[in-house]
Short mmCIF file of N, CA and C in Angstrom, two decimals:
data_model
loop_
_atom_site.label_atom_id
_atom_site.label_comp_id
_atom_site.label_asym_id
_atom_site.label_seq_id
_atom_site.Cartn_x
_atom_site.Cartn_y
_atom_site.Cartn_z
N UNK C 54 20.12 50.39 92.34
CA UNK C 54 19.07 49.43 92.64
C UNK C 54 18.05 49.39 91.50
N UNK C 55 17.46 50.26 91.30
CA UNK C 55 16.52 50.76 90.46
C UNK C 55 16.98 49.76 88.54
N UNK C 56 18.37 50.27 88.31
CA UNK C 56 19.26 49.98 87.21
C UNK C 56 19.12 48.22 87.00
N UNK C 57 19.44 47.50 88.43
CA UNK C 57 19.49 46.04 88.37
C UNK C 57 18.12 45.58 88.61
N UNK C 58 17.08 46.05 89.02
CA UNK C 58 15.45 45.90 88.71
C UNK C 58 15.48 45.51 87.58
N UNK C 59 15.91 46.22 86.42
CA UNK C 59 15.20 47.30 85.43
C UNK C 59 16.20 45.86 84.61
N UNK C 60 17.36 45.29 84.97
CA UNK C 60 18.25 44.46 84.02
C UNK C 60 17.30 43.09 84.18
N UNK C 61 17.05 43.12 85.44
CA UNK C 61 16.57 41.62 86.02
C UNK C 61 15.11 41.46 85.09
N UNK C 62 14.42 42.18 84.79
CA UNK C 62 13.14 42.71 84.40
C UNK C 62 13.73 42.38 82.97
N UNK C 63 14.37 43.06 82.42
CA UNK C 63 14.34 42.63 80.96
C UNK C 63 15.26 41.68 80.50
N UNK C 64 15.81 40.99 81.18
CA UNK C 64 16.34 39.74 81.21
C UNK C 64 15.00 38.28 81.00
N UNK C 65 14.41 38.68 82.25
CA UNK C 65 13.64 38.01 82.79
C UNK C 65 12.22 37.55 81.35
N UNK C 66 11.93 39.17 81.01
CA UNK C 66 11.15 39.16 79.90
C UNK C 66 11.60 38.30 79.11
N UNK C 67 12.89 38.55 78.34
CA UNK C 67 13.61 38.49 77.36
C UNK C 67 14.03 36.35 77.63
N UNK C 68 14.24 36.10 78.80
CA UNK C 68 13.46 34.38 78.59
C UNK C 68 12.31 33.96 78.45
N UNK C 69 11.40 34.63 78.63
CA UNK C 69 9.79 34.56 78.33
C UNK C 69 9.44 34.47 76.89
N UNK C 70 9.91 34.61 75.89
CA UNK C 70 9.61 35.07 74.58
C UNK C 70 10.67 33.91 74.09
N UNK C 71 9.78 32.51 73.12
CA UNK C 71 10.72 31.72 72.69
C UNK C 71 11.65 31.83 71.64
N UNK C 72 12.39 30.95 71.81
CA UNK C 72 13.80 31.13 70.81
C UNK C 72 13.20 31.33 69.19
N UNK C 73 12.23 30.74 69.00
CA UNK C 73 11.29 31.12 67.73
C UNK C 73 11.38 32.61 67.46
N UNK C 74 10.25 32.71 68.24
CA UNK C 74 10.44 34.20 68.54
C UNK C 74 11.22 35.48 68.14
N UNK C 75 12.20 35.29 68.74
CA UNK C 75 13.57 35.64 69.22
C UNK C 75 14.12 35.69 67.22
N UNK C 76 14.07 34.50 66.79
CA UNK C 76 14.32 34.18 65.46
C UNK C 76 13.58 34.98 64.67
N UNK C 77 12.38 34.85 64.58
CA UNK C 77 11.55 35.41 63.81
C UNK C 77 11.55 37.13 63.52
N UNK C 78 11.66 37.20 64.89
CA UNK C 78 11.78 39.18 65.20
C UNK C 78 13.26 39.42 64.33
N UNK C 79 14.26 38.95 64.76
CA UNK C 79 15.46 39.08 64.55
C UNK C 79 16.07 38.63 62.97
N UNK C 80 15.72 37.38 62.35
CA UNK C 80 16.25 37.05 61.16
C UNK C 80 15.23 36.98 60.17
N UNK C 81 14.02 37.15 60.59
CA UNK C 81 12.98 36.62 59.73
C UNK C 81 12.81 35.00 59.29
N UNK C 82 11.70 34.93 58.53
CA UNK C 82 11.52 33.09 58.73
C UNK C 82 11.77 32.78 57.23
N UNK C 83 12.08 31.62 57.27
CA UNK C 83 12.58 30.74 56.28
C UNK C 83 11.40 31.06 55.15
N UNK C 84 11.67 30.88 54.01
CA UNK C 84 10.30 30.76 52.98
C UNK C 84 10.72 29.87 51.94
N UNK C 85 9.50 29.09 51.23
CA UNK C 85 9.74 28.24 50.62
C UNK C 85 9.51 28.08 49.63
N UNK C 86 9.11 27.99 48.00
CA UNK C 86 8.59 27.60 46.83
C UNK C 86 8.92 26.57 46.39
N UNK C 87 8.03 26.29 45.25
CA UNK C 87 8.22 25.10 44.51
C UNK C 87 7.30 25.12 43.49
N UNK C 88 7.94 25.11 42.07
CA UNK C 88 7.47 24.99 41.28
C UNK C 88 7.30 24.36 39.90
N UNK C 89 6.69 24.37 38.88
CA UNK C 89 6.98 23.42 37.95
C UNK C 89 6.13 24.08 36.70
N UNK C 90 6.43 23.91 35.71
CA UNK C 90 5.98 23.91 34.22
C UNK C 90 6.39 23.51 33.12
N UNK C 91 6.43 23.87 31.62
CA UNK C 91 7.28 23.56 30.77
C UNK C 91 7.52 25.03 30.12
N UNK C 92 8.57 24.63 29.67
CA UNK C 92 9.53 25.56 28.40
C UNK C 92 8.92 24.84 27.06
N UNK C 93 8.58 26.45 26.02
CA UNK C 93 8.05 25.80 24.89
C UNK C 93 8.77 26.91 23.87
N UNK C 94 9.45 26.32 23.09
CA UNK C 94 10.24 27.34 22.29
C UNK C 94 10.11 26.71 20.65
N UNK C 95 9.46 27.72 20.01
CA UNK C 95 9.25 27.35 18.27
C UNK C 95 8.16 26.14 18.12
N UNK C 96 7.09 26.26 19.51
CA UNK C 96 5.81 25.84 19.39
C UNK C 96 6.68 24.26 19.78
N UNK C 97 7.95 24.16 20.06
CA UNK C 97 8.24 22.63 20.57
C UNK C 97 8.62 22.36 22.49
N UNK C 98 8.71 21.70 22.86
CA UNK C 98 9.35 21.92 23.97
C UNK C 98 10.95 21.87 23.94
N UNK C 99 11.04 23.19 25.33
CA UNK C 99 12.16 23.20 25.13
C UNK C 99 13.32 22.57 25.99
N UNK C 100 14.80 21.73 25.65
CA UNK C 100 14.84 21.05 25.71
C UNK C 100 16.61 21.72 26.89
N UNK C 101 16.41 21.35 27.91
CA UNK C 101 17.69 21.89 28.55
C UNK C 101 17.85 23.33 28.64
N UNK C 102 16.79 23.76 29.51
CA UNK C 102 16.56 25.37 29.53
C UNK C 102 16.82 25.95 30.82
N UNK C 103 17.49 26.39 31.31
CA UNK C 103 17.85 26.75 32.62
C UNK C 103 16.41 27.65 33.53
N UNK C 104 16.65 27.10 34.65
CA UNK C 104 15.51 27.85 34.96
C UNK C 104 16.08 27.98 36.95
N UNK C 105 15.80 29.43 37.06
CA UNK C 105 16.25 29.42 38.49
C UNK C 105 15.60 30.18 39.54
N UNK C 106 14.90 29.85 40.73
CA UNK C 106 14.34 30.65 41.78
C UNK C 106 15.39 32.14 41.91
N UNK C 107 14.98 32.79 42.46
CA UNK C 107 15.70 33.66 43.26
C UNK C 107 14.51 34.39 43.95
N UNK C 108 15.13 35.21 44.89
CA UNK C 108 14.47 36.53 45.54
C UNK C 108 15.58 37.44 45.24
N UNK C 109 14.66 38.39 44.78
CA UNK C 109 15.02 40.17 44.48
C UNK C 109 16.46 40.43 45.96
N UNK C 110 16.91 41.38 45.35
CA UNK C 110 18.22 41.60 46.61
C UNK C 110 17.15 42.31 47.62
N UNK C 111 16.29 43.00 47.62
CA UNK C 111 16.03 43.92 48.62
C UNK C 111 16.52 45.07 48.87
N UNK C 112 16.45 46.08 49.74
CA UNK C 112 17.33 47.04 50.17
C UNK C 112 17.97 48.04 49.08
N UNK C 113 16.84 48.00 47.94
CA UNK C 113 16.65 49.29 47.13
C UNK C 113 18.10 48.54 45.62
N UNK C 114 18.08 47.19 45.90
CA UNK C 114 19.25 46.53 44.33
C UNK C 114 17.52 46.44 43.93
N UNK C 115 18.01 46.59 42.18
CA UNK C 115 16.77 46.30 40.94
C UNK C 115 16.65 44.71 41.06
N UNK C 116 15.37 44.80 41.13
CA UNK C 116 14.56 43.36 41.33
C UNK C 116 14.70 42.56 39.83
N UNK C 117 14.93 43.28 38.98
CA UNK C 117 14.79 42.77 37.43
C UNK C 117 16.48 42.52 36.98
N UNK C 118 17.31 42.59 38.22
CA UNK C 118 18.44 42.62 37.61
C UNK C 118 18.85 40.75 38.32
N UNK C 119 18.65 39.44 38.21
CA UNK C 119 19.47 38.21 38.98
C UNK C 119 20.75 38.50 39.71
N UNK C 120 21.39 38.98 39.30
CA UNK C 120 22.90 39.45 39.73
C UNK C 120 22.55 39.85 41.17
N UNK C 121 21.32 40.62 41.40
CA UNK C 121 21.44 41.06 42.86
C UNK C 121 20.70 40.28 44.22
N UNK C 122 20.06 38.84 43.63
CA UNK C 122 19.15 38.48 44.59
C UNK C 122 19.72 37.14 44.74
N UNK C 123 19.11 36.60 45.47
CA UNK C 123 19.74 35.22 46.31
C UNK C 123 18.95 34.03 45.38
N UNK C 124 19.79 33.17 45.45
CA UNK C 124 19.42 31.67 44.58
C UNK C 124 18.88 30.74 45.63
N UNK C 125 17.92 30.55 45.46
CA UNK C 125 16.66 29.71 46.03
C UNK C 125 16.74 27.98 45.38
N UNK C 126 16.92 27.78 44.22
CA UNK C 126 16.86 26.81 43.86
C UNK C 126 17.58 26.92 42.18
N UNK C 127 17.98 25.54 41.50
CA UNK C 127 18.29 25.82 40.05
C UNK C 127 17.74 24.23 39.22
N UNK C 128 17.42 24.41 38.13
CA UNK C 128 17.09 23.02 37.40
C UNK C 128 17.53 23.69 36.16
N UNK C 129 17.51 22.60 35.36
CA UNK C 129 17.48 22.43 33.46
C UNK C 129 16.09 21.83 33.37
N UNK C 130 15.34 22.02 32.09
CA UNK C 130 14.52 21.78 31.83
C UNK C 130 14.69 20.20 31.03
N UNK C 131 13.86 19.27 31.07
CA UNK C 131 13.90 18.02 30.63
C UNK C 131 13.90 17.63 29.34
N UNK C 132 13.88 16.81 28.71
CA UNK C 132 13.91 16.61 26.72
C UNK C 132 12.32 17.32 26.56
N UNK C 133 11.44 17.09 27.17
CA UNK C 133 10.20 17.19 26.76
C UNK C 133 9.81 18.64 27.60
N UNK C 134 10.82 19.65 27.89
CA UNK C 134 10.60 20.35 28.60
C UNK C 134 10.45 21.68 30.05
N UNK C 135 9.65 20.00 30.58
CA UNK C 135 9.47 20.52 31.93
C UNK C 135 10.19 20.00 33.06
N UNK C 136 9.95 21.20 33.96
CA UNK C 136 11.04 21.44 35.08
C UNK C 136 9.75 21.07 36.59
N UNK C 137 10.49 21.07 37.50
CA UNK C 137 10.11 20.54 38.89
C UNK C 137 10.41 20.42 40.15
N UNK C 138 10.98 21.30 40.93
CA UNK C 138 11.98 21.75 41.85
C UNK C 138 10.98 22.91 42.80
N UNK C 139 12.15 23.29 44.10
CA UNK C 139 11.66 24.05 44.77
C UNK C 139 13.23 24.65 45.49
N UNK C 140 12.90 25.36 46.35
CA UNK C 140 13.88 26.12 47.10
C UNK C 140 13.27 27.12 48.27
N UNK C 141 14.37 26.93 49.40
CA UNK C 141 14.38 27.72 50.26
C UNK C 141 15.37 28.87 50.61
N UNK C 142 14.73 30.08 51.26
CA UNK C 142 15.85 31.43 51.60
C UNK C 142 15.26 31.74 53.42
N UNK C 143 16.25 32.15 53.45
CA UNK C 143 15.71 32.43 55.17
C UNK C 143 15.92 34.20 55.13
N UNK C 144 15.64 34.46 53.79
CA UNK C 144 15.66 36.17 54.05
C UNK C 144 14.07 36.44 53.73
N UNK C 145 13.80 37.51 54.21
CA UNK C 145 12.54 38.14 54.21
C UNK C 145 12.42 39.05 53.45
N UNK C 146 13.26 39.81 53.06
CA UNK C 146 13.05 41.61 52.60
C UNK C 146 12.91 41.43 51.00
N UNK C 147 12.55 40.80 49.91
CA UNK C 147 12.54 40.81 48.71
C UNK C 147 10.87 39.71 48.30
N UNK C 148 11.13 39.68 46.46
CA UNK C 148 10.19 39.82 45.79
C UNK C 148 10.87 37.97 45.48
N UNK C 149 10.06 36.67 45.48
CA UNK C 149 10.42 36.03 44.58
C UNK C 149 10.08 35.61 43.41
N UNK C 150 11.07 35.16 42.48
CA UNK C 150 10.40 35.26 40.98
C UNK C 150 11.56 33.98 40.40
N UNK C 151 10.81 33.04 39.18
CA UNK C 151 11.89 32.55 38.36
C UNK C 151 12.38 32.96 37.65
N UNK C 152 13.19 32.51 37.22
CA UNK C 152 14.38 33.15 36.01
C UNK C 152 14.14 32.19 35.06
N UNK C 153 13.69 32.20 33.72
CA UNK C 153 14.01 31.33 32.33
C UNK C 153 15.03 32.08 31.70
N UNK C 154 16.78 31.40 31.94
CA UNK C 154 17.19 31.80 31.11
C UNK C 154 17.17 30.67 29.47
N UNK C 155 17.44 31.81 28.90
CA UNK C 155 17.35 30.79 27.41
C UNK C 155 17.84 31.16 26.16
N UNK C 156 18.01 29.88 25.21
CA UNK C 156 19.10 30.72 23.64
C UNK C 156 17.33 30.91 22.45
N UNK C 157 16.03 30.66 23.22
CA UNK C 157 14.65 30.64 22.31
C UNK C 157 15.13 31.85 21.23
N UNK C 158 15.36 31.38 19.98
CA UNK C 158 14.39 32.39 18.99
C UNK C 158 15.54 33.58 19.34
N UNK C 159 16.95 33.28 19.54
CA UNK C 159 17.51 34.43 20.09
C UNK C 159 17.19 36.07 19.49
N UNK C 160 16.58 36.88 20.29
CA UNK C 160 16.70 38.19 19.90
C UNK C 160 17.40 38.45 18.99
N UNK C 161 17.28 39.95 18.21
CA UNK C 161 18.74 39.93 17.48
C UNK C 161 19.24 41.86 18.71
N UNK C 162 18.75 41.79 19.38
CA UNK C 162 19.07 43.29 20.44
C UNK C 162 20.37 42.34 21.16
N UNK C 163 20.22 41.09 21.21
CA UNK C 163 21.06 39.70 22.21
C UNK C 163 22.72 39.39 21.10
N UNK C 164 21.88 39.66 19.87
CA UNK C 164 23.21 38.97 18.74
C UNK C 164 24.52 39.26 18.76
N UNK C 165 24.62 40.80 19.32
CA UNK C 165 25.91 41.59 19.02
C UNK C 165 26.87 41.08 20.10
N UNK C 166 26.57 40.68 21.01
CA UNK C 166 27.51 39.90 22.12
C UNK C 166 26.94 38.69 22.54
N UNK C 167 28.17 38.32 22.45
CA UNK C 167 28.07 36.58 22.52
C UNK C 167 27.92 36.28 23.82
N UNK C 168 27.80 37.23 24.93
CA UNK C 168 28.13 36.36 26.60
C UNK C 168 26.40 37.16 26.93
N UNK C 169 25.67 37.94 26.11
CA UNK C 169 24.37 38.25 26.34
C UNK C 169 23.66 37.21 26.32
N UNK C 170 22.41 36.68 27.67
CA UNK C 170 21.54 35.82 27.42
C UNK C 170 20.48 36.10 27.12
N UNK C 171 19.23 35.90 26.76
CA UNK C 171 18.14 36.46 27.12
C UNK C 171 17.30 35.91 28.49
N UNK C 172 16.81 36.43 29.26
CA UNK C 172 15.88 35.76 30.25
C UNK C 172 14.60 36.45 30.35
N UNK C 173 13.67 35.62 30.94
CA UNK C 173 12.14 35.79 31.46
C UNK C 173 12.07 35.93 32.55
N UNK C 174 11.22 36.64 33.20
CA UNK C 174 10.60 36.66 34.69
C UNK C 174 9.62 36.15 35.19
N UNK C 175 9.27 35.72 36.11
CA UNK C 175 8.04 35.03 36.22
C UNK C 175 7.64 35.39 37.34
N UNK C 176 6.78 36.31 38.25
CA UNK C 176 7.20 36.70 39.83
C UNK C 176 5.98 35.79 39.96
N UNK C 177 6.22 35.10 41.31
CA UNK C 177 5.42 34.25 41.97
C UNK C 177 4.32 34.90 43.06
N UNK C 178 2.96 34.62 42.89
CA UNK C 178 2.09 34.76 43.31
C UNK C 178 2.23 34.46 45.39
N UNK C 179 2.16 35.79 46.25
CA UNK C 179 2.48 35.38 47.43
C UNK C 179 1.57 34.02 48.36
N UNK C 180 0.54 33.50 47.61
CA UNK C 180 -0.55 32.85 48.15
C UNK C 180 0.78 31.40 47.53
N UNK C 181 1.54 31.39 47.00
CA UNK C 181 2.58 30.03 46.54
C UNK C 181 3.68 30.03 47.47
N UNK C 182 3.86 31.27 48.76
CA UNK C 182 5.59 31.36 49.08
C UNK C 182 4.46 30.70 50.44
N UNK C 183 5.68 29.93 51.21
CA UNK C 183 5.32 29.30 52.49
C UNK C 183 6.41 29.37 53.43
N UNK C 184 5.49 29.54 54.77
CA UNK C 184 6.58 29.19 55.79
C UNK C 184 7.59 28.59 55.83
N UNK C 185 8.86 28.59 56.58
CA UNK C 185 9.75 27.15 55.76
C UNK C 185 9.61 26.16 55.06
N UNK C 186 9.87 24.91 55.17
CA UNK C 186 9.64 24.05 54.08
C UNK C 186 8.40 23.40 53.60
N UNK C 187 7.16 24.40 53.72
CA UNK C 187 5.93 23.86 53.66
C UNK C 187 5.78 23.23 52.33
N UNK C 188 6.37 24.44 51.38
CA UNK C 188 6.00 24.12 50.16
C UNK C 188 6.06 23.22 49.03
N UNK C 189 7.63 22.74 49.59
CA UNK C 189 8.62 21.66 49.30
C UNK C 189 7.57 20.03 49.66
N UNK C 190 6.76 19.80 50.64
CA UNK C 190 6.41 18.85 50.98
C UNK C 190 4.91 18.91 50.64
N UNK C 191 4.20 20.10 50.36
CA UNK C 191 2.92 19.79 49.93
C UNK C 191 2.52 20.26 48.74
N UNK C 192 2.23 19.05 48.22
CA UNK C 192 1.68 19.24 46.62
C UNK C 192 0.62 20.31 46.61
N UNK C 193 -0.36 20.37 47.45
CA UNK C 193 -1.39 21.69 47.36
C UNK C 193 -0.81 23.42 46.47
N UNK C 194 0.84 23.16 47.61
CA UNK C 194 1.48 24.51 47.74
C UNK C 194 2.04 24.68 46.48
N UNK C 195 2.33 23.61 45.52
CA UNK C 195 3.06 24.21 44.51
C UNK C 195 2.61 24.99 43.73
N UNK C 196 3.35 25.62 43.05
CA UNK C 196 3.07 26.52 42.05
C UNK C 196 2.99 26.38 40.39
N UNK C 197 2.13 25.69 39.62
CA UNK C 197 1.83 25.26 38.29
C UNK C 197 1.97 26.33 37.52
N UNK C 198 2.98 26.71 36.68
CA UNK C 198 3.36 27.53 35.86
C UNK C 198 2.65 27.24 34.55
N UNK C 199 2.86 26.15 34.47
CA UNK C 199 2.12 25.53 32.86
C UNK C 199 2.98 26.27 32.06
N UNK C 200 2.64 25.75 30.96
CA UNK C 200 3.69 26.22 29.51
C UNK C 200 3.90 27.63 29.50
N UNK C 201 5.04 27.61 29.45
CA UNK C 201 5.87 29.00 28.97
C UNK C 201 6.50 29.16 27.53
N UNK C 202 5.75 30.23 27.04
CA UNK C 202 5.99 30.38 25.54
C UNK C 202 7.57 31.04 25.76
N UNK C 203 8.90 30.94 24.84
CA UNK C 203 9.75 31.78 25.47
C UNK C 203 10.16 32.71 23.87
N UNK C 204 9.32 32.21 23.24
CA UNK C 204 9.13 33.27 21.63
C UNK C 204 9.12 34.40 22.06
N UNK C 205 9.71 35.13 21.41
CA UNK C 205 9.89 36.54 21.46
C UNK C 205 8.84 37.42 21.33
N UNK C 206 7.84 36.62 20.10
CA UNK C 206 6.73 37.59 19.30
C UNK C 206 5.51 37.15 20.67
N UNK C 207 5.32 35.81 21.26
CA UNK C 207 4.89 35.65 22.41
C UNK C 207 4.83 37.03 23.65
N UNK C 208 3.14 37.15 23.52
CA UNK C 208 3.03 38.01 25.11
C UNK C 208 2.39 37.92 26.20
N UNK C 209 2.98 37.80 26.84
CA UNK C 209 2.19 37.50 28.33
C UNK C 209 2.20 38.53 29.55
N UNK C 210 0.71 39.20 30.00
CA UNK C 210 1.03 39.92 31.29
C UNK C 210 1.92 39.63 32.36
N UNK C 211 2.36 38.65 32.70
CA UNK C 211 3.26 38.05 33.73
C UNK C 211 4.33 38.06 33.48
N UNK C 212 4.87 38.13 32.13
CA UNK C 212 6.20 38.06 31.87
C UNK C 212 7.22 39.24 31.58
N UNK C 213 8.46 38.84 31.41
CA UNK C 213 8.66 40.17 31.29
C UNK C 213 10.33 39.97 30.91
N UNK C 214 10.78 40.42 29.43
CA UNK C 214 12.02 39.98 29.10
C UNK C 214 13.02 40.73 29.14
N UNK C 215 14.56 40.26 29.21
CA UNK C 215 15.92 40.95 28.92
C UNK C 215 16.80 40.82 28.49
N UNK C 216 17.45 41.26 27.90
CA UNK C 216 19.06 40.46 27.54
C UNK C 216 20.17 41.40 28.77
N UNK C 217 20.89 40.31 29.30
CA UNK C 217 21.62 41.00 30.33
C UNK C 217 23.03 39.87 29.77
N UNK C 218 24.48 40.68 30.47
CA UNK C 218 25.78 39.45 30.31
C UNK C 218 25.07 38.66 31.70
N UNK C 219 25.22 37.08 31.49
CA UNK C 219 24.77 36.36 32.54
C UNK C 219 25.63 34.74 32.81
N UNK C 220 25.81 34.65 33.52
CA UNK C 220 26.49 33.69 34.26
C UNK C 220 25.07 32.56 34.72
N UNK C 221 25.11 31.38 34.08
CA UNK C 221 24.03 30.73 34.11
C UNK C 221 24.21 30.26 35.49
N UNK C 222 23.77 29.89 36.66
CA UNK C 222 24.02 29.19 37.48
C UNK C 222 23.76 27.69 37.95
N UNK C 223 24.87 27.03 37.98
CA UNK C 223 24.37 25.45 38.67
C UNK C 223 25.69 25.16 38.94
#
């Protein structure tokens, strides 16, 4: 008796608490970015530069490594540049950041293998990630990167470079 109380009871709860809810506790919520700037390479813009959202894998994979985190969104950069896109992940447990991959000013640590790219990091400020598709639809939410130097001799606190073998994605 006591046992089918005790089922009816948390049954009972357990329709009380909406399917949201239910979602939210269980999968975590959708998140959104969107962002935009330019690529500037040899003081010109740069011209067809890959550039890609992700979030970090989570669950203890290196955040600095793409290979381990989920693709949020992908663009090329325009003749004059700049890029303009956004993306959504419905995972919770990671860091998001863009990826500039690029051939700028190639390293010469990059020269000795030909399938080495170099890329940039860019981790996004959490006051830019939004509830599901907030970000995507309001201009407020985006995230203005403004020019990105991708020169080598170029330094920026925010940035942060590598040469890894990389598989460009689109």
């Amino acid at each position: 008796m006591f046992f089918a109380l005790f089922v009816f009871v948390f049954f009972a709860a357990s329709a009380a608490v909406s399917n949201v809810d239910v979602q939210e506790s269980l999968l975590g919520v959708e998140k959104s970015v969107y962002v935009s700037g330019r690529l500037i390479c040899g003081g010109k813009p740069y011209d067809g530069g890959n550039v890609t959202i992700y979030m970090d894998g989570g669950e203890g994979h290196p955040s600095w490594d793409p290979h381990f985190g989920t693709i949020m969104g992908a663009a090329r950069t325009q003749q004059n540049g700049e890029f303009s896109f956004g993306g959504v992940v419905d995972r919770t447990d990671g860091e998001i950041y863009v990826v500039f991959f690029h051939q700028c000013l190639r390293r010469p640590s990059c020269v000795s293998h030909a399938a080495e790219v170099p890329y940039t990091l860019w981790y996004l400020p959490s006051a830019y990630i939004c509830p599901g598709a907030e970000c995507l639809h309001d201009p407020s939410k985006h995230y203005k990167i403004g020019d990105v130097n991708l020169d080598p001799i170029a330094k920026d606190v925010v940035q942060q470079e590598w040469c890894i073998k990389a598989t460009v994605y689109f």
